């Protein structure tokens, strides 16, 4: 009466920190890895036969083991290394997804000089890498998560549809804030994933800063265009942008005028804008 | 050079609480609603032309307004009501997704008697409803989120593949804990969504409790079978089950024996098992 | 130029789960323990001399080891057991604080019959125990954390001071919701900590439900009185009550009347009411 | 039989964002404010008489209103402004505590040039200010919260007490990571709170980076000394330092050697070290 549909399993939230001590300056890498496998796992589901099942505990150990010699550069390269390992495994795996989120650390400075072995978390932002691998090919994504940005001018929202439930006034000058999530797909293998990442991130930030925004959608699209223009190796980028509303406080009820300078930052509800921008 | 790919937008985390005071016993409904629309929104993205854009602020107001007369029964019925509203809207909408998560409240008891107007949050669990609507049809899902369960016996995990990185021992008697997320699809329109929800939930819980589990996958599938057996109106159910590992503490290092009774509950890393079980 | 002021250290978030399998029905205990020690630790701070320092890692191990034979009843009894251990330790400890938060599990039911070995998380609520111990005595507290309650009537807030910034209208019938945190101190050693806990919890819940509330302060005090009346062994109780505001939605802007039934639940900002009620 | 003990109430999590647009470069301030009042509020608790009660909703409005002209410099100055307002209020207030946590934003850069009106969240860190005010005086604290730091060398932990439950090996070279919370008290009124804040923060960071750490306690004390040495206006500083353990992975079980470079970052349990360092 029942049958098994699409399924996958794996280990999430595997945290591995690597310290490279080879030179005078230590290098710090801080990754949270998630692994998901698809394959011939029907016997485990239907009959409790585990002979084809690679334990998720082993996946965790594999992250630690392969990080030792294989996490020496970009998270994309490490994700590719992990993906190949699981694809070549005796377990009946047909599809592997590796996701890595790197926490970003900068060096503590003293008199403007960066310290060789002491670090400070740089922002709430994470660098993302994702690899989807099967026996017929690999797809690589790079990205950004939770990059908090805010602009205090050059953002409007007006001329929208109004219905019986619309109370929002048109505004030609609002505060715009969001937590950028962007994931871009590589169409070719870039020589330098980290270089690409910095290029894409700068394109996104500079466009956010300079754009004459008429809506979140409008700025999302402009940021996508700028990534495609800056990164030849990328063929599409997907954004998820929560609108972190900053509402002008109605000071008139308090006997004061709000000179467009006092806002309340709200967490919920929030607008959520999501789109893919593609190379045509 | 660029073009717009798939896109949607909407309002998330719209919280609405409704109190029904008609009888002696007040009824409390506590929903968090998310709305996402797809449609002809290219002009907004490419040119900043908002004439087709329904503000997410209006969506929020619509939830409040329609809750007044339309949130009188199940969250599924309220989601259908909201979906129809947006589908019939002058805005160029082609696809609507409404998701509702209800917090569950039980009545405070005094000498075993439930109070007519005072409530207590019942569990961490949420009841889920989802409607996907287009001009050609509607799909309704019911579900459960974050239902924490744990069993202290009748759970094994043995006979799995071992490789050079496997250190996990076989175990024939472990603690099994998870936070159940289940979403089931209705193939027909049940007379009573809330009745179905209780039936499906009981089937899941009883199967979890009684199953001789050989793995999370094995119990997942059994829970799926039990939902299909119990609910004629359902044609598939998708589970996401994080394995909330309870690891036996190695007391031998402390000069003691662990009689399979002392465990450390860990949050990360965690196994994640995901599958669809379908009516065949 | 500098000197050491008040200081303490310890291990927090030690999670230990214990399964009692002696009878037909398994008993599940799920504790999160925090330990803090004060004592003669100046040499460690000033000179890096660790000879008097008991590692926090050892404290963690101690929780696991002592749970084996010492966590057989109430969390208060286990906390006392841990406190005595550290007080009698060769390390120069003068003051010990043990805090335990128990997650609450109920049994999964089938046809109304509770299952012997399968459990369901009961609420978001935690049971608290705290012991403060020195060589001159011990103080024991019991308590509750994060007990979410809501009442739909019998709550008013009116007649308060108004100034130039007051916009809140008087209300004679509002929704009142809070997440109760209560910590009560035992003046005598009760025969049965768990019995006391249930008595105090019932007193709090029933008072919350039945009280004709004129403010959070008013209901807080009534709940404190009821605990003192119900529990002879208790001499004071401290409450922290966040006001989980449920604001009536202004539907008049949407062309509708709010019949005091549609509310938006907000998270921030929130009122915070805190007081001790003492036996006089 | 019951009487009221210590009590206070107020509004927490009041978020206010202020944009200063006077010059070419916008200035962004982002505060979360908490207010707590003590005073003669017995009638409210015992009898539900609200005539002396200033609603927390009014406190929230007061933050918005006073931010307009009074939040023009440091959070300490704004906190003082708010404290004076409530102390001079007709409500029977005897003690006011204002706490402010500022989110930190840096400017988005383009070709190394900071943007006049576009910002990026700088770190997870918050700047803290606290004012405790009564009719007899005011105390001002400045501080830091959640400043994540990590050092990859110059940290040892050895020579500690061992007992039957100790399994931790001595280590002469470990990873040390923490989330710094520091709160320092001003003994005199500095001309420039923000200058002091930067001086104290640099002293803390540079000491963390350079210290030959023998324990968290040892580094805590050194950081305290450095704040007192750098800031004449400060007479004591209190630190709370969670030990964000980075445990070397036992790769030997995987057939590999850990060259002190592969670590797992854990969240719980965690050590917690807390001390005050005072000017003598």
Coordinates of N, CA and C in Angstrom, one line a residue, chain C residues 34 59 100 113 128 141 143-144 150 153 175 183 191 219 241 255 271:
Chain C
X34 N 24.2 23.6 35.8 CA 25.3 24.7 35.9 C 25.9 24.7 37.3
X59 N 34.4 19.2 36.5 CA 33.0 19.4 37.0 C 32.0 18.7 36.1
X100 N 19.8 23.6 38.3 CA 19.4 22.5 37.4 C 18.1 23.0 36.8
X113 N -3.9 5.0 27.2 CA -3.0 4.3 28.1 C -1.6 4.8 28.0
X128 N 12.9 24.1 37.8 CA 14.1 24.6 38.2 C 14.4 24.1 39.7
X141 N 16.3 26.3 46.5 CA 15.1 26.9 45.8 C 14.6 25.9 44.8
X143 N 11.6 25.9 41.4 CA 11.0 26.9 40.6 C 10.5 26.4 39.2
X144 N 10.2 27.3 38.4 CA 9.6 27.1 37.1 C 10.2 28.1 36.1
X150 N -1.8 32.2 29.1 CA -2.6 33.3 28.5 C -4.0 33.3 29.0
X153 N -9.8 36.8 29.3 CA -10.7 37.8 30.0 C -10.2 37.9 31.4
X175 N -6.3 40.8 26.6 CA -5.6 39.5 26.7 C -4.3 39.7 27.5
X183 N 10.8 31.4 41.3 CA 11.8 30.7 42.1 C 11.5 30.9 43.5
X191 N 9.6 17.1 53.1 CA 9.8 15.7 52.9 C 9.9 15.3 51.4
X219 N -1.4 40.6 39.6 CA -1.5 39.1 39.5 C -0.3 38.4 40.0
X241 N 8.2 38.3 35.2 CA 7.1 38.1 34.2 C 7.2 39.0 33.1
X255 N -11.7 49.1 7.4 CA -13.1 49.2 7.1 C -13.9 48.2 7.9
X271 N 7.1 44.5 28.3 CA 7.1 44.9 29.7 C 7.8 43.8 30.5

